[in-house]
CSV table of C-alpha atoms (C1' of nucleotides) in Angstrom, one decimal:
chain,number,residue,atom,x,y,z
R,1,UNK,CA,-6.9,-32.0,-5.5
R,2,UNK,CA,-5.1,-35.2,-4.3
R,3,UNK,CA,-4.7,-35.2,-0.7
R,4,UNK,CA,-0.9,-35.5,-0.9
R,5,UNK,CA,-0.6,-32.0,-2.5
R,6,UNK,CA,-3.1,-30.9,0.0
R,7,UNK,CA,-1.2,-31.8,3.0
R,8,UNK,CA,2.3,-30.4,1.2
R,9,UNK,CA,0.0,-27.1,0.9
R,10,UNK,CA,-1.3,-26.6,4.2
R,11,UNK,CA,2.5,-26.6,5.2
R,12,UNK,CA,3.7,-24.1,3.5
R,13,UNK,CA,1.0,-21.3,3.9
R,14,UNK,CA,1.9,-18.2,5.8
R,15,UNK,CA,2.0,-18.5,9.5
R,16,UNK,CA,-0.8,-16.9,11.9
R,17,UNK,CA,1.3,-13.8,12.7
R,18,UNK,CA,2.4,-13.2,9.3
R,19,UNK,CA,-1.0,-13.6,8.1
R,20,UNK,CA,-2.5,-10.9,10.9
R,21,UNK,CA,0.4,-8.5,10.1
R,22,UNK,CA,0.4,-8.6,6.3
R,23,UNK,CA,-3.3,-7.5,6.5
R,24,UNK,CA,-2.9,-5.2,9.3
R,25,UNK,CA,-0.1,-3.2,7.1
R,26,UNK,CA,-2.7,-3.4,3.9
R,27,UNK,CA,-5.7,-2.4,5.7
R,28,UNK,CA,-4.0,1.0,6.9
R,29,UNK,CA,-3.1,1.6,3.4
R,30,UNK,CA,-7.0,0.4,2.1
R,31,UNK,CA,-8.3,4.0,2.9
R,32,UNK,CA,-8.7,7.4,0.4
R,33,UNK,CA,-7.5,9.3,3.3
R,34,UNK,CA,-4.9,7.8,4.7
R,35,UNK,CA,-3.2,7.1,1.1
R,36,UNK,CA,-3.9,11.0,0.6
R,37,UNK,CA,-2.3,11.8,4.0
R,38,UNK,CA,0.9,9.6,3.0
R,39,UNK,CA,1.1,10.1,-0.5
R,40,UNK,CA,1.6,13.9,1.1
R,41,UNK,CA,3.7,13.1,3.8
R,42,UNK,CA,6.1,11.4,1.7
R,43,UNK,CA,7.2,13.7,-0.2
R,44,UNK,CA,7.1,16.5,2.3
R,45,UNK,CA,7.7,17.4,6.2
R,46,UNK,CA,4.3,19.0,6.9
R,47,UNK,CA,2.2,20.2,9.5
R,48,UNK,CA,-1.1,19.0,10.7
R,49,UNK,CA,-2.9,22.4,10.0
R,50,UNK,CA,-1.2,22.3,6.4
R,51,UNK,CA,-2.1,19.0,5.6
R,52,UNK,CA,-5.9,19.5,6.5
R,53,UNK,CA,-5.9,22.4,4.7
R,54,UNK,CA,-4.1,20.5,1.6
R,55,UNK,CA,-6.4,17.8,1.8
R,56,UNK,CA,-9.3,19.2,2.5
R,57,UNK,CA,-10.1,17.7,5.5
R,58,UNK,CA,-11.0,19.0,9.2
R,59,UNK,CA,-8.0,18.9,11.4
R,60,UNK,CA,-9.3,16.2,14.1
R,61,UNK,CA,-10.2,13.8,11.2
R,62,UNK,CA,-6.4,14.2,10.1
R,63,UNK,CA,-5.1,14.5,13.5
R,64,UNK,CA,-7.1,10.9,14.4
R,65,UNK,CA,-5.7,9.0,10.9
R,66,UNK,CA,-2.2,10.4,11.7
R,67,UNK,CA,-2.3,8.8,15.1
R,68,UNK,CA,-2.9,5.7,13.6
R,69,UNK,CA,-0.6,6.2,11.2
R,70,UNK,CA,2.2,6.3,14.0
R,71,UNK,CA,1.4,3.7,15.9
R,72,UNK,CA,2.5,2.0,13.0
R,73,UNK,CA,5.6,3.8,12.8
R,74,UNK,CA,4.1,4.7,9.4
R,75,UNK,CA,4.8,8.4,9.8
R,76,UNK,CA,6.9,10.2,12.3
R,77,UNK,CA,6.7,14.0,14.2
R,78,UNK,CA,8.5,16.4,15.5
R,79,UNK,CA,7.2,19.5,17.1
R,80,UNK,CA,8.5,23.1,15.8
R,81,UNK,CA,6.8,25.9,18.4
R,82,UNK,CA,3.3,25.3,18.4
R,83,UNK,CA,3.3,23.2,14.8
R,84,UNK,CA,4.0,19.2,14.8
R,85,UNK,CA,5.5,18.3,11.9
R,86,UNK,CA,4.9,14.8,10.3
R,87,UNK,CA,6.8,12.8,7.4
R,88,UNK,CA,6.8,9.2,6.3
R,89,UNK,CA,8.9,7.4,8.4
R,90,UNK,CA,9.3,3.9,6.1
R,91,UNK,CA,10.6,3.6,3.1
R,92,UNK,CA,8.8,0.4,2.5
R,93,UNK,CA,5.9,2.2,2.3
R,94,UNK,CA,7.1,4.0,-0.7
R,95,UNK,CA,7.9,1.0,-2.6
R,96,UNK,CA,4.4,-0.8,-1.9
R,97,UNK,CA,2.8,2.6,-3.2
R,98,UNK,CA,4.5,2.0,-6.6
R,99,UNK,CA,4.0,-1.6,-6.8
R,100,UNK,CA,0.5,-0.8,-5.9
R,101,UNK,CA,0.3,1.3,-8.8
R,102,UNK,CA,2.1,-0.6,-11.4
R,103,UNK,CA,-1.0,-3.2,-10.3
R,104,UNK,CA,-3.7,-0.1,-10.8
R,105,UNK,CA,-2.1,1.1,-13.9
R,106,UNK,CA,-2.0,-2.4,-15.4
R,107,UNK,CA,-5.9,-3.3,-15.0
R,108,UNK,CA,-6.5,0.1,-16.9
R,109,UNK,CA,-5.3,-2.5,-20.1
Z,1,UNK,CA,5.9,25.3,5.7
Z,2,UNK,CA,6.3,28.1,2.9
Z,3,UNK,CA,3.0,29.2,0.7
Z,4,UNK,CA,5.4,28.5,-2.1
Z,5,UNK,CA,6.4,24.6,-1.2
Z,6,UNK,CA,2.5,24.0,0.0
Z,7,UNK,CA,1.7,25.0,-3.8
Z,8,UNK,CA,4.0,22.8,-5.3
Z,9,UNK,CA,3.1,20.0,-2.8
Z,10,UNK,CA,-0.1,20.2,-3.4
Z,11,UNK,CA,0.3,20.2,-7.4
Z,12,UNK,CA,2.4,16.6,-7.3
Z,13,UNK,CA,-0.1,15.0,-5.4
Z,14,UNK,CA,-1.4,11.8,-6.5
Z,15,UNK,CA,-4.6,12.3,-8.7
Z,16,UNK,CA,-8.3,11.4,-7.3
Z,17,UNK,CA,-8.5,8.3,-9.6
Z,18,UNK,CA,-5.2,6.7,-8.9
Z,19,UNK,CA,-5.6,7.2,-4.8
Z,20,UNK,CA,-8.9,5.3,-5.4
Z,21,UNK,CA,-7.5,2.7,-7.3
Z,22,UNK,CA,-4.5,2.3,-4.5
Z,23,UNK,CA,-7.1,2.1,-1.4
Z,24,UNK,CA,-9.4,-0.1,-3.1
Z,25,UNK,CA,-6.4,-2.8,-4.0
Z,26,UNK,CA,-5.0,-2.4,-0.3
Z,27,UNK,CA,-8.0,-3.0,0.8
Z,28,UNK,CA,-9.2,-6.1,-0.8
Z,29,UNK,CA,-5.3,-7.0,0.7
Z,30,UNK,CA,-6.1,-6.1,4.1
Z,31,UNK,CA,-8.0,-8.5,5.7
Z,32,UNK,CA,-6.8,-12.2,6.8
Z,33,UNK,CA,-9.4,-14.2,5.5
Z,34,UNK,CA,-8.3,-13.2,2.2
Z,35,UNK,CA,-4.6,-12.4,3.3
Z,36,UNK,CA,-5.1,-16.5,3.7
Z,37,UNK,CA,-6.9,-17.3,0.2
Z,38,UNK,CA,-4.4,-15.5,-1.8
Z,39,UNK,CA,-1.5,-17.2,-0.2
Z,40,UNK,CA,-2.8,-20.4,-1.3
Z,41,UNK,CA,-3.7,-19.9,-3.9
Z,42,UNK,CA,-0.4,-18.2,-5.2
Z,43,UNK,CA,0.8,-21.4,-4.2
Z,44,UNK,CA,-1.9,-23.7,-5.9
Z,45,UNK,CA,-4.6,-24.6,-8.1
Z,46,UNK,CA,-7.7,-25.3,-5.2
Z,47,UNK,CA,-11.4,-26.1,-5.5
Z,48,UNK,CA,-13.2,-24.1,-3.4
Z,49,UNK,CA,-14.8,-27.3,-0.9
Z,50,UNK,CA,-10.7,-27.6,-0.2
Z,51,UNK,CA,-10.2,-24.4,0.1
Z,52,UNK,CA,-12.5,-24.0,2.6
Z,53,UNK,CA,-11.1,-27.2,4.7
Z,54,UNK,CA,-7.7,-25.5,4.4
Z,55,UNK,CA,-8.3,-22.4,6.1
Z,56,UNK,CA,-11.2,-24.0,8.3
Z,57,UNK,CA,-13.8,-21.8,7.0
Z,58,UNK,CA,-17.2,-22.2,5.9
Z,59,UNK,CA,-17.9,-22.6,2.1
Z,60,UNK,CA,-20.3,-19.6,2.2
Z,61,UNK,CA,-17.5,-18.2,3.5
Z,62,UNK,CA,-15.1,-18.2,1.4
Z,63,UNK,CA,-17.3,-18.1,-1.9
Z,64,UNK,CA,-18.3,-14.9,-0.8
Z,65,UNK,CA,-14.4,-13.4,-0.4
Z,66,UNK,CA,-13.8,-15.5,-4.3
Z,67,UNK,CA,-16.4,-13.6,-5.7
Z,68,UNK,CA,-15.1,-10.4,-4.4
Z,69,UNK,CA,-11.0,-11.5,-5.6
Z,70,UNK,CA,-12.4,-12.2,-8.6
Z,71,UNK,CA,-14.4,-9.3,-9.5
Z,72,UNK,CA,-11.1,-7.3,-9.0
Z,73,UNK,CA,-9.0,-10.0,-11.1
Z,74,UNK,CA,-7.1,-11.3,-8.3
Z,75,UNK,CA,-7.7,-14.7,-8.9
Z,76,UNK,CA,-9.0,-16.8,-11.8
Z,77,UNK,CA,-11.7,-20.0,-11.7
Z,78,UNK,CA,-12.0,-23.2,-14.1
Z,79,UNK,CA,-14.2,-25.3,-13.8
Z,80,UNK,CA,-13.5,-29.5,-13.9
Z,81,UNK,CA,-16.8,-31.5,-13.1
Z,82,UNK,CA,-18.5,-30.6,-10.4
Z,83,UNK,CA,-15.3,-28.8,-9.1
Z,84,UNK,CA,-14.5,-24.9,-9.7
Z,85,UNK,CA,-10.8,-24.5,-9.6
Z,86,UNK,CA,-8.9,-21.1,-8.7
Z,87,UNK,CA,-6.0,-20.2,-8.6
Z,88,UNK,CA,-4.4,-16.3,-8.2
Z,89,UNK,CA,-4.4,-14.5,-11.4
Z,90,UNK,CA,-1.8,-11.5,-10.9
Z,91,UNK,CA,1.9,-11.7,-10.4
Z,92,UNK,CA,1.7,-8.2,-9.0
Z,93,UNK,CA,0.0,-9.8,-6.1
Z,94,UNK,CA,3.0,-11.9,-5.3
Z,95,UNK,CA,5.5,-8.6,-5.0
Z,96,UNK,CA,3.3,-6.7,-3.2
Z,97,UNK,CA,3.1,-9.9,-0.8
Z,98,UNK,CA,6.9,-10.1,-0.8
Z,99,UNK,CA,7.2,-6.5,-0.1
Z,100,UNK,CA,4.2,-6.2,2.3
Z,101,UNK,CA,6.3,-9.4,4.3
Z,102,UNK,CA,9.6,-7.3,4.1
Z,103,UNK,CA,8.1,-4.3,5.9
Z,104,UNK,CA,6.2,-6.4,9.0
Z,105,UNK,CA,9.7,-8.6,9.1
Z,106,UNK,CA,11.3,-5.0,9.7
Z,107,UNK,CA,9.1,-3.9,12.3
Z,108,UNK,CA,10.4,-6.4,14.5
Z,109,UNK,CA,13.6,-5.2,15.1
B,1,DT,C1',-0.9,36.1,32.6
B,2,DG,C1',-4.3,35.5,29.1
B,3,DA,C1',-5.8,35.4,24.4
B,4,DA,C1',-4.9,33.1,20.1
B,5,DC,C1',-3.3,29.3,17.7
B,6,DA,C1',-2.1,24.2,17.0
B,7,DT,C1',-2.9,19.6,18.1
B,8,DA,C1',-5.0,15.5,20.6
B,9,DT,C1',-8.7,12.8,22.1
B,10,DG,C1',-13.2,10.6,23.8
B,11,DA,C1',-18.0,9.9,22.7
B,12,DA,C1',-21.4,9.2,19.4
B,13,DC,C1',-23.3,8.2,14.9
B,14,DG,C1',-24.0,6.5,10.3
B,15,DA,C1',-21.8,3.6,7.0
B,16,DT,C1',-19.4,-0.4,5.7
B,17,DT,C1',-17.8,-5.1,6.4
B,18,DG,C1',-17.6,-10.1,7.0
B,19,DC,C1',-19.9,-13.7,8.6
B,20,DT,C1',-24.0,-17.1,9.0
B,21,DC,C1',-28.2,-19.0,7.5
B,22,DA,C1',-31.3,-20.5,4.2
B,23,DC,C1',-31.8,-21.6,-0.2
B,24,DA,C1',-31.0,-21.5,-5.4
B,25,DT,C1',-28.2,-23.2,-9.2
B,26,DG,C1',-25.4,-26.4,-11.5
B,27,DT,C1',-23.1,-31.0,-12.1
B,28,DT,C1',-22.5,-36.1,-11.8
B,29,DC,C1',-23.8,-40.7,-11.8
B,30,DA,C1',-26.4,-44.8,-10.6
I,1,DT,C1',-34.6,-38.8,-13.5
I,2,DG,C1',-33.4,-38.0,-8.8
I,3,DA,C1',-30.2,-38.2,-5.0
I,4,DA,C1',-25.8,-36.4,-3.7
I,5,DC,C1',-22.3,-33.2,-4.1
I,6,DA,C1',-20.3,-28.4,-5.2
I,7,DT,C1',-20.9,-23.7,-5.6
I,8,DG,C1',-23.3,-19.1,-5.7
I,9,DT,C1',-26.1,-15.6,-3.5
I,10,DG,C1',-29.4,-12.5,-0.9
I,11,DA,C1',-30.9,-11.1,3.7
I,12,DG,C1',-29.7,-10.0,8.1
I,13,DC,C1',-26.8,-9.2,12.1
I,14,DA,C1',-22.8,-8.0,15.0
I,15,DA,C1',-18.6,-5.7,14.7
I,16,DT,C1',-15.5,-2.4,12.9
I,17,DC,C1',-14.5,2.1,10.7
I,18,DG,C1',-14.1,7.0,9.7
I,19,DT,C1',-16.0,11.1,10.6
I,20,DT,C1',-17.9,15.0,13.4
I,21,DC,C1',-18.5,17.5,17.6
I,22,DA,C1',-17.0,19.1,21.9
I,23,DT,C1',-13.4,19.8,24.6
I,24,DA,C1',-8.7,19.1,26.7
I,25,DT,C1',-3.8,19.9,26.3
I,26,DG,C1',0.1,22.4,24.9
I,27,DT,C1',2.7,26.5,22.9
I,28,DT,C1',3.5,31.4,21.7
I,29,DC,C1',3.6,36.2,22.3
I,30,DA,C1',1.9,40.7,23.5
DNA sequence: TGAACATATGAACGATTGCTCACATGTTCA
DNA sequence: TGAACATGTGAGCAATCGTTCATATGTTCA
């Protein structure tokens, strides 16, 4: 690699921040659960007891992911009475699901 | 939520093999130091010594994070010489990049 | 009000991860 | 061939992660 295109490359990677918030976003969506939890929650408003149960899952181990899952203003909620309802909150998020299984489907080949 | 939605919910749900396949592509995505390789080498053909300049990292380093990219087809290799090339090996990559960039860009508004 | 239900949360534990270190393998060239 | 360079790899370690368990908080309704 000459050391011209070397320097030319080293200028045009991804900043720092970009960098640490590109893999923040991916690393929430690099786990079974949390994919499960907002495969779910993107195509319905459900409840914490409901999506445990739908999952499989105890409730504190959904209730802890879906916490995460807000602070990244991945999800939303909204109580109803004594339920809390959650939904996706990011259409993004959607879109990088399908793109992410266009890329799964098209290893199978 | 009804008995009857929570049914039909729970029957579109992604399959067990395709949320695997999604967490374990996010995954390999969500980390920096190979947020970093991939966005070099998207952008160019690099031998791993330079590679390892670039991003000041150790060459144990980043061999280590190659082998793991490469074992799930991300990137590519050649060898020249002493040299071994690689470069990113999935045009998928690069959208879910793009997209991945779109959402953090919109979370800071 | 108090029992029952729904959710949140902190501590703790085992599992996984990413790095370093030491060294093996592979290539060039004098 | 042997020294120098480039890369790969296994072991080990500190840090992070995801879960469970116990318990706190919050809501309903009889």
């Amino acid at each position: 690699m000459s050391n011209r295109s070397y320097v030319q490359l080293k200028a045009r990677l991804l900043d720092e921040a970009s960098v640490a918030a590109l893999a923040e976003t991916f690393k929430v969506l690099g786990d079974t659960t949390r994919v499960r939890i907002l495969d779910a929650l993107a195509r319905a408003e459900v409840p914490v007891c409901d999506l445990a149960q739908l999952l499989g899952l105890s409730q504190s181990a959904v209730s802890h992911q879906l916490r995460l899952l807000r602070s990244m203003r991945l999800v939303k909620s909204r109580r109803d009475g004594r339920h809390i309802y959650y939904v996706a909150d990011d259409h993004h998020i959607v879109g990088l699901f399908e793109q992410g299984l266009e890329h799964v489907q098209e290893r199978r080949s």
